[in-house]
CSV table of C-alpha atoms and ligand atoms in Angstrom, one decimal:
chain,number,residue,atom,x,y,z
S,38,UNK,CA,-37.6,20.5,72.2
S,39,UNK,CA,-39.2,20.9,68.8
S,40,UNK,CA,-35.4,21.4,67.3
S,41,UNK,CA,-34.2,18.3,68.4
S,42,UNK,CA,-36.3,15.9,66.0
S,43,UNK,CA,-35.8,18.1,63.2
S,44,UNK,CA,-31.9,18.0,63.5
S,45,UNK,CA,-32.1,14.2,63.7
S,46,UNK,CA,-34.4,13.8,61.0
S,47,UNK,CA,-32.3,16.2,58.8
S,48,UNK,CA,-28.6,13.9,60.6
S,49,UNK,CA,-30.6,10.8,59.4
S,50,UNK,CA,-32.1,11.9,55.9
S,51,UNK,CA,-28.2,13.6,54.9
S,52,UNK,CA,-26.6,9.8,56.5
S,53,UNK,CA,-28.8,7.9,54.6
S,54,UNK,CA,-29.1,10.1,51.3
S,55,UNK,CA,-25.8,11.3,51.3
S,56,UNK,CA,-23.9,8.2,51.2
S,57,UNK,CA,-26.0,6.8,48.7
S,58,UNK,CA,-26.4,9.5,46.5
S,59,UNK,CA,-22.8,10.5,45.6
S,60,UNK,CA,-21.3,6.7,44.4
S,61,UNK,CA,-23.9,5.9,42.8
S,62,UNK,CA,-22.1,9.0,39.5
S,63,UNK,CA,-18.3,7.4,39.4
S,64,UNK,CA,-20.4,4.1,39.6
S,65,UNK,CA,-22.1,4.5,36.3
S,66,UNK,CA,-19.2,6.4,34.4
S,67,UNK,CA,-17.1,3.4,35.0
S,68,UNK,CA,-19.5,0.9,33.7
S,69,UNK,CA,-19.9,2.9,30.8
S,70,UNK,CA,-16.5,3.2,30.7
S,71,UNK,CA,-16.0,-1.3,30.7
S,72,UNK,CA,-18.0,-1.4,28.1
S,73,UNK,CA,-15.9,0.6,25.4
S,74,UNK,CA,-12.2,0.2,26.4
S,75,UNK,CA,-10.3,0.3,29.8
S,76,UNK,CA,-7.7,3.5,28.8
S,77,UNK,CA,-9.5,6.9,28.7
S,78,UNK,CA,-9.3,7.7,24.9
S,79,UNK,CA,-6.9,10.9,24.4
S,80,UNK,CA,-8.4,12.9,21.9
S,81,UNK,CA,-5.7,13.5,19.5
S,82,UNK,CA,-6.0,13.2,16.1
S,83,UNK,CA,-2.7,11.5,14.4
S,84,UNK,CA,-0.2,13.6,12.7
S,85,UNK,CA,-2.3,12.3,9.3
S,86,UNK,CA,-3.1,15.1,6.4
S,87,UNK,CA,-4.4,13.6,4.3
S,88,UNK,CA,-3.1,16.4,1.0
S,89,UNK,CA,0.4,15.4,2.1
S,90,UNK,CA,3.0,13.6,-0.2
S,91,UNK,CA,4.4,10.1,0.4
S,92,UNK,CA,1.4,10.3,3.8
S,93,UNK,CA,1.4,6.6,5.8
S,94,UNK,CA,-2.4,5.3,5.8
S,95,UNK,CA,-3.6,6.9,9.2
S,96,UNK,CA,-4.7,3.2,10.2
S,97,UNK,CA,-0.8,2.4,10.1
S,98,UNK,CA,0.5,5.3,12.1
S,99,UNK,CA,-2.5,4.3,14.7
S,100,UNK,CA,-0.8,0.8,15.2
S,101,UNK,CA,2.8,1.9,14.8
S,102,UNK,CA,2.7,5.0,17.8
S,103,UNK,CA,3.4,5.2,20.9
S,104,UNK,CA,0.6,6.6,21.9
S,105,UNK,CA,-2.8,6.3,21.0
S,106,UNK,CA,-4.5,8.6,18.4
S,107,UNK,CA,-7.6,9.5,16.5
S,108,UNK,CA,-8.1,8.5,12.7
S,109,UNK,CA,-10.6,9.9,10.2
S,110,UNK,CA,-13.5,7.7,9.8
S,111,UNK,CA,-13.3,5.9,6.0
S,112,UNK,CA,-16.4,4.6,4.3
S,113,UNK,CA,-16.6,0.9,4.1
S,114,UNK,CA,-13.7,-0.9,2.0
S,115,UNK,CA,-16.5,-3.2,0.5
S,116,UNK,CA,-17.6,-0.1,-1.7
S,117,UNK,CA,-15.2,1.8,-4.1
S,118,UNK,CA,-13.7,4.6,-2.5
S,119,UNK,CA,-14.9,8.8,-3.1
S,120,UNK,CA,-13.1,10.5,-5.6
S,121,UNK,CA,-9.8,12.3,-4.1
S,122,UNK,CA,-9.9,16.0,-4.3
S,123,UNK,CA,-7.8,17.7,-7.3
S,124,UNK,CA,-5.2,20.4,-5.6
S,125,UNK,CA,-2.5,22.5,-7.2
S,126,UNK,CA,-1.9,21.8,-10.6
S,127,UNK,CA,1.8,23.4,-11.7
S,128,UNK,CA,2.4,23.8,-15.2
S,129,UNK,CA,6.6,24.3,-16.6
S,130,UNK,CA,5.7,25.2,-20.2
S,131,UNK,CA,9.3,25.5,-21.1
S,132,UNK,CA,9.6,21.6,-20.6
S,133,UNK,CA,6.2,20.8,-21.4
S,134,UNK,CA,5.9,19.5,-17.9
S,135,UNK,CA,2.9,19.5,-15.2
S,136,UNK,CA,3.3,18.8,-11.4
S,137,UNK,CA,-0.5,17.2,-9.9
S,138,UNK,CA,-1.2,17.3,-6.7
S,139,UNK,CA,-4.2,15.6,-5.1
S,140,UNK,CA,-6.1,14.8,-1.5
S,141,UNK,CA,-6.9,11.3,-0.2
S,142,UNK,CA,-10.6,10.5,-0.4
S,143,UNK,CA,-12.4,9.4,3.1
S,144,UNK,CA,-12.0,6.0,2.2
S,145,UNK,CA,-9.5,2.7,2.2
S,146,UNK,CA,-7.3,3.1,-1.0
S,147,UNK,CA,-5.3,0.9,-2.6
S,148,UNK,CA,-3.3,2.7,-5.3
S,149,UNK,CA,-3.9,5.8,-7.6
S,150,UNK,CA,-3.8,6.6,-11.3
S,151,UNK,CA,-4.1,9.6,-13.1
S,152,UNK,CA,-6.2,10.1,-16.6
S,153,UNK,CA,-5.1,12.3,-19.3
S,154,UNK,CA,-6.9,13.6,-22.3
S,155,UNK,CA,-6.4,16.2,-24.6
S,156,UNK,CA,-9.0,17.9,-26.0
S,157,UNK,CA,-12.2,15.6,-26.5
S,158,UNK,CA,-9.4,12.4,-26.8
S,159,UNK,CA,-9.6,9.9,-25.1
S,160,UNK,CA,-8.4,9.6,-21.6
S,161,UNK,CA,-4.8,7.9,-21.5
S,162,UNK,CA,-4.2,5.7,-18.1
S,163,UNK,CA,-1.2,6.8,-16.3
S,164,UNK,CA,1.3,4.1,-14.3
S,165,UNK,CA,-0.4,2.8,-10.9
S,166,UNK,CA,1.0,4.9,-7.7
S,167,UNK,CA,1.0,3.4,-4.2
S,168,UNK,CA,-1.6,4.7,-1.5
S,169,UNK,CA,1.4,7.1,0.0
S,170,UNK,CA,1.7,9.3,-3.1
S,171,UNK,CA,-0.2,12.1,-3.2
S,172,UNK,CA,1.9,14.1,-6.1
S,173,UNK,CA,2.5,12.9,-9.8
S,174,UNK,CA,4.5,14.5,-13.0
S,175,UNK,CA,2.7,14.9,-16.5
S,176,UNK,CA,5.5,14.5,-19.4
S,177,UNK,CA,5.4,15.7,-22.8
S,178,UNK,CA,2.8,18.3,-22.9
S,179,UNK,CA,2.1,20.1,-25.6
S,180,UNK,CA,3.0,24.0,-25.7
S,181,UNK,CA,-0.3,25.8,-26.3
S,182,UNK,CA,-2.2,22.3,-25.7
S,183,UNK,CA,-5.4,22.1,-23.1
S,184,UNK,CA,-5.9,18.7,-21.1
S,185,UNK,CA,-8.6,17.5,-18.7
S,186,UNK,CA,-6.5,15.7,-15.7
S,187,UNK,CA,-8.3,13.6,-13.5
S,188,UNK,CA,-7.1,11.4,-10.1
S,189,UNK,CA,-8.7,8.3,-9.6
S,190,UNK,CA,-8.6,5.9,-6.3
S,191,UNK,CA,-9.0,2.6,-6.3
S,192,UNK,CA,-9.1,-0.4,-4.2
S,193,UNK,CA,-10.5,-4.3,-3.9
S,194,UNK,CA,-14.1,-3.1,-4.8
S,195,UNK,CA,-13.7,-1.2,-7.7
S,196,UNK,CA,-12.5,2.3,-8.5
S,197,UNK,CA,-13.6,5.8,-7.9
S,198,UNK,CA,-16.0,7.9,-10.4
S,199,UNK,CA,-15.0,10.6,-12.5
S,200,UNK,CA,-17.6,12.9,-13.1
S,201,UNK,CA,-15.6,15.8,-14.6
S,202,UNK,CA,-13.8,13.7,-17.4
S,203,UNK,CA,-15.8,14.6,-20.2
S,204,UNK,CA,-15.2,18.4,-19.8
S,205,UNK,CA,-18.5,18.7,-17.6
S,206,UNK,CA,-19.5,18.5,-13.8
S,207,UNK,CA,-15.8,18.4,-11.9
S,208,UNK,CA,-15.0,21.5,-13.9
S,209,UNK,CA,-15.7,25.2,-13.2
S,210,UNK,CA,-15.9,27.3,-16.1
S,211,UNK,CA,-12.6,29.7,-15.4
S,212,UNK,CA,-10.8,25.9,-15.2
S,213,UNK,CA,-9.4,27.4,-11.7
S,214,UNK,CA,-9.5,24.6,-8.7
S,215,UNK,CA,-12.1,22.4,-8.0
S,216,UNK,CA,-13.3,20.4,-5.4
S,217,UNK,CA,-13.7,17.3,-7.4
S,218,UNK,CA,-11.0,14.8,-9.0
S,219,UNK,CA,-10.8,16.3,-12.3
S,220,UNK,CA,-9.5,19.9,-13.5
S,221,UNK,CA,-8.7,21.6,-16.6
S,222,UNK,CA,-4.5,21.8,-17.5
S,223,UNK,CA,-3.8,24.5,-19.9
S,224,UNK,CA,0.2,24.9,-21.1
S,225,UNK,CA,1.4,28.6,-22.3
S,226,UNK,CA,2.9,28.9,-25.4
S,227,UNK,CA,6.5,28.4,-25.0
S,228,UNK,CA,8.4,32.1,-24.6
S,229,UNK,CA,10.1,30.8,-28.1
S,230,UNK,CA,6.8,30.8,-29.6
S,231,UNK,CA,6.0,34.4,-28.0
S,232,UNK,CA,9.2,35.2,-29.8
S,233,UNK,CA,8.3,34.1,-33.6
S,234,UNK,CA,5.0,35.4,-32.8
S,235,UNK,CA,6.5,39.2,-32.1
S,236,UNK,CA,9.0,38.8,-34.8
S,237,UNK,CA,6.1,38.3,-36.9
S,238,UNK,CA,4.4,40.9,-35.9
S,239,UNK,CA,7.0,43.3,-35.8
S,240,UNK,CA,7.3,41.9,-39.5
S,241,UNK,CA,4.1,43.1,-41.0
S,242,UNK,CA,4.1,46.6,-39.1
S,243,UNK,CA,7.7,47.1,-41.1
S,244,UNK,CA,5.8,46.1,-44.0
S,245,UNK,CA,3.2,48.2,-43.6
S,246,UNK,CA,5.3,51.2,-43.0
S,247,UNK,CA,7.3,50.3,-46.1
S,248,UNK,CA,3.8,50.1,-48.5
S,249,UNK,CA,2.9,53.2,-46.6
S,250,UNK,CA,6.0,55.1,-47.5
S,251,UNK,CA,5.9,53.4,-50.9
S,252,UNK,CA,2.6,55.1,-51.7
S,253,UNK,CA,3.8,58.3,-49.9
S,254,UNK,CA,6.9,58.5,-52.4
S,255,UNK,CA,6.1,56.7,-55.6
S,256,UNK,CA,2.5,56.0,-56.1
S,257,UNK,CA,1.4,59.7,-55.3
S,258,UNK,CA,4.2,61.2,-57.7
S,259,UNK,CA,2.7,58.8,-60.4
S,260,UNK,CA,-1.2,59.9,-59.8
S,261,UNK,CA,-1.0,63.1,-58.5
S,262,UNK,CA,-2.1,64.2,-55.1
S,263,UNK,CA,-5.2,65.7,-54.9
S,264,UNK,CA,-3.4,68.7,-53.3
S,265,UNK,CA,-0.7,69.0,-56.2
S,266,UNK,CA,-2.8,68.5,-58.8
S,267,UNK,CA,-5.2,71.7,-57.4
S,268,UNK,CA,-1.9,73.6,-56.8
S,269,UNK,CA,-1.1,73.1,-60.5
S,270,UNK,CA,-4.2,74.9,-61.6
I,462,NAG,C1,5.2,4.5,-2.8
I,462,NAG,O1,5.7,5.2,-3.9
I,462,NAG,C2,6.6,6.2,-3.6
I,462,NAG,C3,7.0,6.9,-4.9
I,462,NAG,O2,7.2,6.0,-6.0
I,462,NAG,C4,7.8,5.5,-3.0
I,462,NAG,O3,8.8,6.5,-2.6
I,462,NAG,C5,7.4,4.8,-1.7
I,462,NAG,O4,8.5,4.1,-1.2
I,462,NAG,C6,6.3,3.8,-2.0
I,462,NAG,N1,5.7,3.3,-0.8
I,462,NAG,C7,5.4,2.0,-0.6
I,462,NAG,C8,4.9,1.7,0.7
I,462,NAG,O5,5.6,1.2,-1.5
């Protein structure tokens, strides 16, 4: 008799909880869910890297796929963008040549420039390159020379800062990579050079051999040897 109540109270409180309780979840996902956008967002980033040459803007390759896809966040395009990221800097001394390669900054940009200097000159502007281009080629370097090379972004609000341009703050002191838009571009010697330079060497040793044997021969015959001169006694 005493079961009876208790099975109905525990029919009524699972009837009237039960129900209740399990809409109420999917209820509130999906009105978080109006509120943002109706498709469940895939989370895939787009095929953007942002180190890669002749790169589409990741905003265009959003609107242009098939699918949906996830974009790097950019700061705000009403401040000048960050400073892009110096890479690989490849250096063909023979034709006084230099391949730089650089990273996107997190930010809108509208076209890139590189700056050259040589020594404690001052910088020279290269040609303007489009926001796809993430590679440039340095002409008439000089054999033996050391530059500073820097990459600078810009877009409507202004242009990115380059700290290391002066020789100080981008740079790190073995002038191997750095994380910051500027970097240090020494060229070899040309393998010509290296040439004159053992001819030369190999110059003065003959010469010193010759003096040496020229002494050996002449100069000791005409002043006596130490040795001679005892022997002589
Ligand atoms: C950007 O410049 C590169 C190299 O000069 C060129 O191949 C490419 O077509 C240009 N892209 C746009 C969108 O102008």
């Amino acid at each position: 008799m005493l079961g009876t109540p208790c099975l109905l109270w525990l029919l009524a409180v699972t009837f009237s909880l039960g129900p209740r309780a399990q809409p109420l979840a999917p209820r509130d996902l999906e009105e978080e869910g109006d509120e943002t956008s109706q498709p469940p967002l895939p989370v895939v980033p787009c095929d953007y890297d942002r180190c890669r040459h002749l790169q589409v803007p990741c905003l265009e390759l959003q609107r242009a796929g098939p699918t949906a896809c996830l974009c790097p966040g950019l700061s705000s395009p009403a401040q000048p963008p960050d400073p892009p990221r110096l890479g690989e800097v490849q250096v063909v001394a023979e034709a006084g040549r230099a391949v730089v390669r650089w990273c996107a900054p997190f930010s809108p940009v509208h076209q890139y420039w590189l700056l050259l200097s040589e020594g404690s000159g001052a910088p020279q502007k290269g040609p303007p390159l489009n926001s796809t281009v993430r590679r440039a080629e340095l002409k008439g370097l000089k054999s033996g020379g050391t530059y500073v090379v820097c990459v600078v972004a810009a877009n409507a609000a202004g242009e990115s800062s380059v700290s290391g341009a002066g020789g100080e703050g981008g740079l790190d002191g073995a002038g191997g990579p750095v994380l910051g838009p500027c970097g240090r571009l020494a060229v070899p010697p040309r393998p010509l050079t290296l040439l004159h330079a053992a001819v030369g060497v190999g110059a003065a040793l003959a010469l010193l051999s010759c003096s040496a044997l020229c002494w050996h021969f002449c100069l000791r015959d005409r002043w006596g040897c130490p040795r001679r001169a005892a022997a002589r006694l």
